[in-house]
mmCIF file of C-alpha atoms and ligand atoms in Angstrom:
data_model
loop_
_atom_site.group_PDB
_atom_site.id
_atom_site.type_symbol
_atom_site.label_atom_id
_atom_site.label_comp_id
_atom_site.label_asym_id
_atom_site.label_seq_id
_atom_site.Cartn_x
_atom_site.Cartn_y
_atom_site.Cartn_z
ATOM 1 C CA UNK A 251 49.996 9.002 -50.624
ATOM 2 C CA UNK A 252 46.617 9.873 -49.203
ATOM 3 C CA UNK A 253 46.371 10.835 -45.588
ATOM 4 C CA UNK A 254 43.197 9.653 -43.960
ATOM 5 C CA UNK A 255 41.598 12.312 -41.795
ATOM 6 C CA UNK A 256 41.275 10.976 -38.264
ATOM 7 C CA UNK A 257 37.637 10.550 -37.338
ATOM 8 C CA UNK A 258 36.540 12.199 -34.127
ATOM 9 C CA UNK A 259 34.847 9.973 -31.596
ATOM 10 C CA UNK A 260 31.105 10.126 -31.870
ATOM 11 C CA UNK A 261 29.107 10.708 -28.687
ATOM 12 C CA UNK A 262 27.241 7.588 -27.613
ATOM 13 C CA UNK A 263 23.491 8.073 -27.110
ATOM 14 C CA UNK A 264 21.246 5.512 -25.462
ATOM 15 C CA UNK A 265 17.598 5.783 -26.518
ATOM 16 C CA UNK A 266 15.156 4.150 -24.088
ATOM 17 C CA UNK A 267 11.770 3.956 -25.790
ATOM 18 C CA UNK A 268 9.199 1.163 -25.951
ATOM 19 C CA UNK A 269 7.297 2.653 -28.887
ATOM 20 C CA UNK A 270 9.061 0.870 -31.720
ATOM 21 C CA UNK A 271 8.324 3.358 -34.500
ATOM 22 C CA UNK A 272 9.550 6.279 -32.393
ATOM 23 C CA UNK A 273 12.667 4.349 -31.331
ATOM 24 C CA UNK A 274 13.480 3.623 -34.989
ATOM 25 C CA UNK A 275 12.909 7.244 -35.971
ATOM 26 C CA UNK A 276 15.170 8.465 -33.154
ATOM 27 C CA UNK A 277 17.863 5.967 -34.045
ATOM 28 C CA UNK A 278 17.777 6.946 -37.720
ATOM 29 C CA UNK A 279 17.924 10.684 -37.057
ATOM 30 C CA UNK A 280 20.568 10.567 -34.331
ATOM 31 C CA UNK A 281 22.735 8.329 -36.474
ATOM 32 C CA UNK A 282 22.424 10.883 -39.272
ATOM 33 C CA UNK A 283 23.425 13.636 -36.815
ATOM 34 C CA UNK A 284 26.663 11.790 -36.122
ATOM 35 C CA UNK A 285 25.926 10.000 -32.859
ATOM 36 C CA UNK A 286 26.485 6.348 -32.032
ATOM 37 C CA UNK A 287 23.092 5.030 -30.963
ATOM 38 C CA UNK A 288 21.804 2.054 -28.982
ATOM 39 C CA UNK A 289 18.160 1.393 -28.252
ATOM 40 C CA UNK A 290 16.600 -0.241 -25.192
ATOM 41 C CA UNK A 291 12.886 -0.974 -25.216
ATOM 42 C CA UNK A 292 12.327 -1.113 -21.464
ATOM 43 C CA UNK A 293 13.860 0.113 -18.225
ATOM 44 C CA UNK A 294 15.494 -3.152 -17.278
ATOM 45 C CA UNK A 295 17.232 -3.513 -20.623
ATOM 46 C CA UNK A 296 18.362 0.116 -20.343
ATOM 47 C CA UNK A 297 20.013 -0.509 -16.961
ATOM 48 C CA UNK A 298 21.793 -3.587 -18.363
ATOM 49 C CA UNK A 299 23.073 -1.679 -21.404
ATOM 50 C CA UNK A 300 24.272 1.178 -19.189
ATOM 51 C CA UNK A 301 26.207 -1.306 -17.039
ATOM 52 C CA UNK A 302 27.843 -2.707 -20.146
ATOM 53 C CA UNK A 303 28.853 0.599 -21.662
ATOM 54 C CA UNK A 304 28.264 4.032 -20.240
ATOM 55 C CA UNK A 305 26.403 6.341 -22.623
ATOM 56 C CA UNK A 306 27.431 9.972 -23.026
ATOM 57 C CA UNK A 307 23.762 10.917 -22.829
ATOM 58 C CA UNK A 308 20.426 9.106 -22.396
ATOM 59 C CA UNK A 309 17.089 9.912 -24.034
ATOM 60 C CA UNK A 310 14.692 8.324 -21.602
ATOM 61 C CA UNK A 311 10.981 7.750 -22.065
ATOM 62 C CA UNK A 312 8.925 8.178 -18.892
ATOM 63 C CA UNK A 313 6.330 5.466 -19.479
ATOM 64 C CA UNK A 314 8.175 2.182 -19.960
ATOM 65 C CA UNK A 315 7.453 -1.494 -19.285
ATOM 66 C CA UNK A 316 9.265 -3.243 -16.371
ATOM 67 C CA UNK A 317 11.136 -0.288 -14.817
ATOM 68 C CA UNK A 318 9.716 3.219 -15.504
ATOM 69 C CA UNK A 319 11.828 6.046 -16.871
ATOM 70 C CA UNK A 320 11.586 7.947 -13.591
ATOM 71 C CA UNK A 321 12.815 4.872 -11.712
ATOM 72 C CA UNK A 322 15.710 4.379 -14.171
ATOM 73 C CA UNK A 323 16.621 8.022 -13.633
ATOM 74 C CA UNK A 324 16.463 7.655 -9.849
ATOM 75 C CA UNK A 325 18.630 4.536 -9.843
ATOM 76 C CA UNK A 326 21.243 6.115 -12.102
ATOM 77 C CA UNK A 327 21.446 9.162 -9.856
ATOM 78 C CA UNK A 328 22.006 6.975 -6.783
ATOM 79 C CA UNK A 329 25.194 5.388 -8.086
ATOM 80 C CA UNK A 330 28.482 7.263 -8.242
ATOM 81 C CA UNK A 331 29.441 5.703 -11.609
ATOM 82 C CA UNK A 332 26.228 6.773 -13.334
ATOM 83 C CA UNK A 333 25.319 9.899 -11.363
ATOM 84 C CA UNK A 334 26.638 12.323 -13.954
ATOM 85 C CA UNK A 335 25.278 10.820 -17.171
ATOM 86 C CA UNK A 336 23.111 13.507 -18.787
ATOM 87 C CA UNK A 337 19.466 12.483 -19.149
ATOM 88 C CA UNK A 338 16.721 13.963 -21.312
ATOM 89 C CA UNK A 339 13.344 12.721 -20.134
ATOM 90 C CA UNK A 340 10.669 12.204 -22.792
ATOM 91 C CA UNK A 341 7.016 11.981 -21.981
ATOM 92 C CA UNK A 342 3.513 12.444 -23.215
ATOM 93 C CA UNK A 343 2.591 14.180 -19.996
ATOM 94 C CA UNK A 344 2.900 17.905 -20.215
ATOM 95 C CA UNK A 345 1.628 18.835 -16.796
ATOM 96 C CA UNK A 346 3.696 21.315 -14.864
ATOM 97 C CA UNK A 347 3.779 18.983 -11.836
ATOM 98 C CA UNK A 348 5.207 16.105 -13.852
ATOM 99 C CA UNK A 349 7.776 18.353 -15.416
ATOM 100 C CA UNK A 350 8.987 19.426 -11.979
ATOM 101 C CA UNK A 351 8.925 15.834 -10.734
ATOM 102 C CA UNK A 352 11.029 14.738 -13.693
ATOM 103 C CA UNK A 353 13.625 17.424 -13.123
ATOM 104 C CA UNK A 354 13.563 16.717 -9.355
ATOM 105 C CA UNK A 355 14.458 13.097 -10.016
ATOM 106 C CA UNK A 356 17.604 14.303 -11.698
ATOM 107 C CA UNK A 357 16.788 14.604 -15.398
ATOM 108 C CA UNK A 358 18.773 17.372 -17.088
ATOM 109 C CA UNK A 359 16.056 18.331 -19.538
ATOM 110 C CA UNK A 360 12.529 17.427 -20.443
ATOM 111 C CA UNK A 361 10.841 16.977 -23.838
ATOM 112 C CA UNK A 362 7.089 16.542 -24.292
ATOM 113 C CA UNK A 363 5.656 14.239 -26.964
ATOM 114 C CA UNK A 364 5.023 14.894 -29.768
ATOM 115 C CA UNK A 365 8.310 16.675 -30.412
ATOM 116 C CA UNK A 366 10.200 17.423 -33.609
ATOM 117 C CA UNK A 367 13.580 15.840 -34.311
ATOM 118 C CA UNK A 368 15.013 19.331 -34.764
ATOM 119 C CA UNK A 369 13.882 20.259 -31.272
ATOM 120 C CA UNK A 370 15.232 17.068 -29.738
ATOM 121 C CA UNK A 371 18.589 17.403 -31.482
ATOM 122 C CA UNK A 372 18.876 21.015 -30.322
ATOM 123 C CA UNK A 373 18.134 19.970 -26.727
ATOM 124 C CA UNK A 374 20.635 17.138 -26.986
ATOM 125 C CA UNK A 375 23.377 19.461 -28.173
ATOM 126 C CA UNK A 376 22.513 22.024 -25.509
ATOM 127 C CA UNK A 377 22.643 19.465 -22.685
ATOM 128 C CA UNK A 378 25.888 17.970 -23.975
ATOM 129 C CA UNK A 379 27.420 21.409 -24.347
ATOM 130 C CA UNK A 380 26.454 22.326 -20.803
ATOM 131 C CA UNK A 381 27.412 19.085 -19.098
ATOM 132 C CA UNK A 382 30.103 17.609 -21.295
ATOM 133 C CA UNK A 383 31.639 20.523 -23.200
ATOM 134 C CA UNK A 384 34.452 18.230 -24.344
ATOM 135 C CA UNK A 385 31.966 16.259 -26.460
ATOM 136 C CA UNK A 386 29.915 18.922 -28.145
ATOM 137 C CA UNK A 387 32.483 21.525 -29.127
ATOM 138 C CA UNK A 388 34.543 21.482 -32.292
ATOM 139 C CA UNK A 389 37.512 22.913 -30.475
ATOM 140 C CA UNK A 390 38.465 21.897 -26.943
ATOM 141 C CA UNK A 391 41.348 23.011 -24.744
ATOM 142 C CA UNK A 392 42.677 21.577 -21.527
ATOM 143 C CA UNK A 393 45.799 23.076 -20.049
ATOM 144 C CA UNK A 394 48.123 23.860 -22.935
ATOM 145 C CA UNK A 395 46.585 21.262 -25.295
ATOM 146 C CA UNK A 396 44.012 22.248 -27.914
ATOM 147 C CA UNK A 397 42.248 19.831 -30.220
ATOM 148 C CA UNK A 398 40.297 21.006 -33.263
ATOM 149 C CA UNK A 399 37.958 18.252 -34.422
ATOM 150 C CA UNK A 400 36.946 19.984 -37.633
ATOM 151 C CA UNK A 401 40.393 20.885 -38.878
ATOM 152 C CA UNK A 402 41.876 17.749 -37.254
ATOM 153 C CA UNK A 403 44.644 19.765 -35.670
ATOM 154 C CA UNK A 404 46.299 19.497 -32.307
ATOM 155 C CA UNK A 405 48.403 22.153 -30.648
ATOM 156 C CA UNK A 406 50.391 22.100 -27.468
ATOM 157 C CA UNK A 407 51.529 25.431 -26.029
ATOM 158 C CA UNK A 408 50.791 26.920 -29.448
ATOM 159 C CA UNK A 409 52.995 24.477 -31.382
ATOM 160 C CA UNK A 410 51.401 22.100 -33.845
ATOM 161 C CA UNK A 411 51.463 18.416 -32.869
ATOM 162 C CA UNK A 412 51.254 15.807 -35.629
ATOM 163 C CA UNK A 413 49.273 12.721 -34.696
ATOM 164 C CA UNK A 414 48.266 9.559 -36.511
ATOM 165 C CA UNK A 415 44.525 8.724 -36.700
ATOM 166 C CA UNK A 416 44.589 6.399 -33.676
ATOM 167 C CA UNK A 417 46.573 8.813 -31.522
ATOM 168 C CA UNK A 418 44.162 11.588 -32.519
ATOM 169 C CA UNK A 419 41.198 9.504 -31.390
ATOM 170 C CA UNK A 420 42.930 8.562 -28.152
ATOM 171 C CA UNK A 421 43.674 12.187 -27.356
ATOM 172 C CA UNK A 422 40.133 13.178 -28.350
ATOM 173 C CA UNK A 423 38.761 10.640 -25.890
ATOM 174 C CA UNK A 424 41.066 11.777 -23.081
ATOM 175 C CA UNK A 425 40.112 15.409 -23.753
ATOM 176 C CA UNK A 426 36.458 14.493 -23.235
ATOM 177 C CA UNK A 427 37.250 13.182 -19.763
ATOM 178 C CA UNK A 428 40.312 14.998 -18.428
ATOM 179 C CA UNK A 429 41.723 13.532 -15.227
ATOM 180 C CA UNK A 430 39.738 10.321 -15.464
ATOM 181 C CA UNK A 431 41.615 7.027 -15.424
ATOM 182 C CA UNK A 432 40.772 4.557 -18.191
ATOM 183 C CA UNK A 433 41.760 0.909 -18.311
ATOM 184 C CA UNK A 434 43.292 -0.452 -21.495
ATOM 185 C CA UNK A 435 40.049 -2.335 -22.161
ATOM 186 C CA UNK A 436 37.990 0.852 -21.847
ATOM 187 C CA UNK A 437 40.311 2.674 -24.225
ATOM 188 C CA UNK A 438 40.166 -0.200 -26.697
ATOM 189 C CA UNK A 439 36.409 -0.166 -26.583
ATOM 190 C CA UNK A 440 36.121 3.599 -27.004
ATOM 191 C CA UNK A 441 38.839 4.193 -29.571
ATOM 192 C CA UNK A 442 39.000 0.983 -31.570
ATOM 193 C CA UNK A 443 35.404 -0.185 -31.044
ATOM 194 C CA UNK A 444 34.082 -3.172 -29.138
ATOM 195 C CA UNK A 445 33.683 -5.294 -32.272
ATOM 196 C CA UNK A 446 37.363 -5.142 -33.199
ATOM 197 C CA UNK A 447 39.844 -7.630 -31.804
ATOM 198 C CA UNK A 448 42.997 -5.826 -30.743
ATOM 199 C CA UNK A 449 45.406 -6.863 -28.005
ATOM 200 C CA UNK A 450 45.497 -4.570 -24.980
ATOM 201 C CA UNK A 451 49.254 -4.201 -25.525
ATOM 202 C CA UNK A 452 48.400 -2.238 -28.687
ATOM 203 C CA UNK A 453 47.001 0.485 -26.431
ATOM 204 C CA UNK A 454 50.420 0.869 -24.782
ATOM 205 C CA UNK A 455 52.062 1.237 -28.184
ATOM 206 C CA UNK A 456 49.719 4.041 -29.241
ATOM 207 C CA UNK A 457 49.912 5.734 -25.835
ATOM 208 C CA UNK A 458 53.676 5.739 -26.280
ATOM 209 C CA UNK A 459 53.356 7.415 -29.682
ATOM 210 C CA UNK A 460 50.854 9.955 -28.370
ATOM 211 C CA UNK A 461 53.200 10.771 -25.477
ATOM 212 C CA UNK A 462 56.186 11.288 -27.727
ATOM 213 C CA UNK A 463 54.210 13.478 -30.125
ATOM 214 C CA UNK A 464 52.738 15.620 -27.333
ATOM 215 C CA UNK A 465 55.998 16.012 -25.442
ATOM 216 C CA UNK A 466 58.137 16.796 -28.457
ATOM 217 C CA UNK A 467 61.279 16.287 -26.395
ATOM 218 C CA UNK A 468 60.029 18.360 -23.468
ATOM 219 C CA UNK A 469 59.882 16.841 -20.030
ATOM 220 C CA UNK A 470 56.260 17.633 -19.329
ATOM 221 C CA UNK A 471 54.248 14.449 -19.812
ATOM 222 C CA UNK A 472 50.471 15.081 -19.710
ATOM 223 C CA UNK A 473 49.617 11.368 -19.745
ATOM 224 C CA UNK A 474 49.694 9.682 -16.390
ATOM 225 C CA UNK A 475 50.259 5.930 -16.171
ATOM 226 C CA UNK A 476 48.312 4.458 -13.287
ATOM 227 C CA UNK A 477 49.847 1.162 -12.277
ATOM 228 C CA UNK A 478 47.597 -1.835 -12.932
ATOM 229 C CA UNK A 479 44.737 0.574 -13.733
ATOM 230 C CA UNK A 480 45.460 2.370 -17.009
ATOM 231 C CA UNK A 481 45.991 5.904 -18.210
ATOM 232 C CA UNK A 482 44.676 9.404 -17.623
ATOM 233 C CA UNK A 483 45.242 12.813 -19.166
ATOM 234 C CA UNK A 484 46.318 15.370 -16.582
ATOM 235 C CA UNK A 485 46.651 18.879 -17.918
HETATM 236 CA CA1 CA B 133 6.422 4.744 -23.637
#
């Protein structure tokens, strides 16, 4: 019997760039680096895509048709749901004033064109590590739970926990956002993928398995059921 190693959840990057060749290059390289990537070619499309599915990080060009990058950044920072999405602003302008303006608007970092993919990827990792440590690190701990994405191991209070691939991905996702409540639909989308048809009841089944594995008979349930809302990991 072969045991399939559970795949860790890839961070979702939204690239907002109207220059088609650069957008393609970014998509290709980020995909190779292990990210899930979507591309928007103007500010309006970017805002629509963000409403549909929240990215883990946005690479945002400053000069864009319809709504400018700065304006996208400003609008995202005004709304509670999007306020904390990390943003790397990309621009051809290298003036000190623009740099400060970009960071003032709420961008987390700033890259000047032309840039190398190595530089961009390093910035991306650095921003993710700073803002969303749960996404960028190989090994993450919350409370007494530790998940090792490279070795595919989970420990609770030092004891090894054996999880199936789906439970591993569920826990991985919860560990990226401890304390946050997710609906069954959001969990389906993040863990199973939006292009897969699975009943929401399936989520309950896998949550049940994850619970049993994590608790191991103990009476210390880290997964909170929020009535008519979904689930959260509280550790
Ligand atoms: Ca542009």
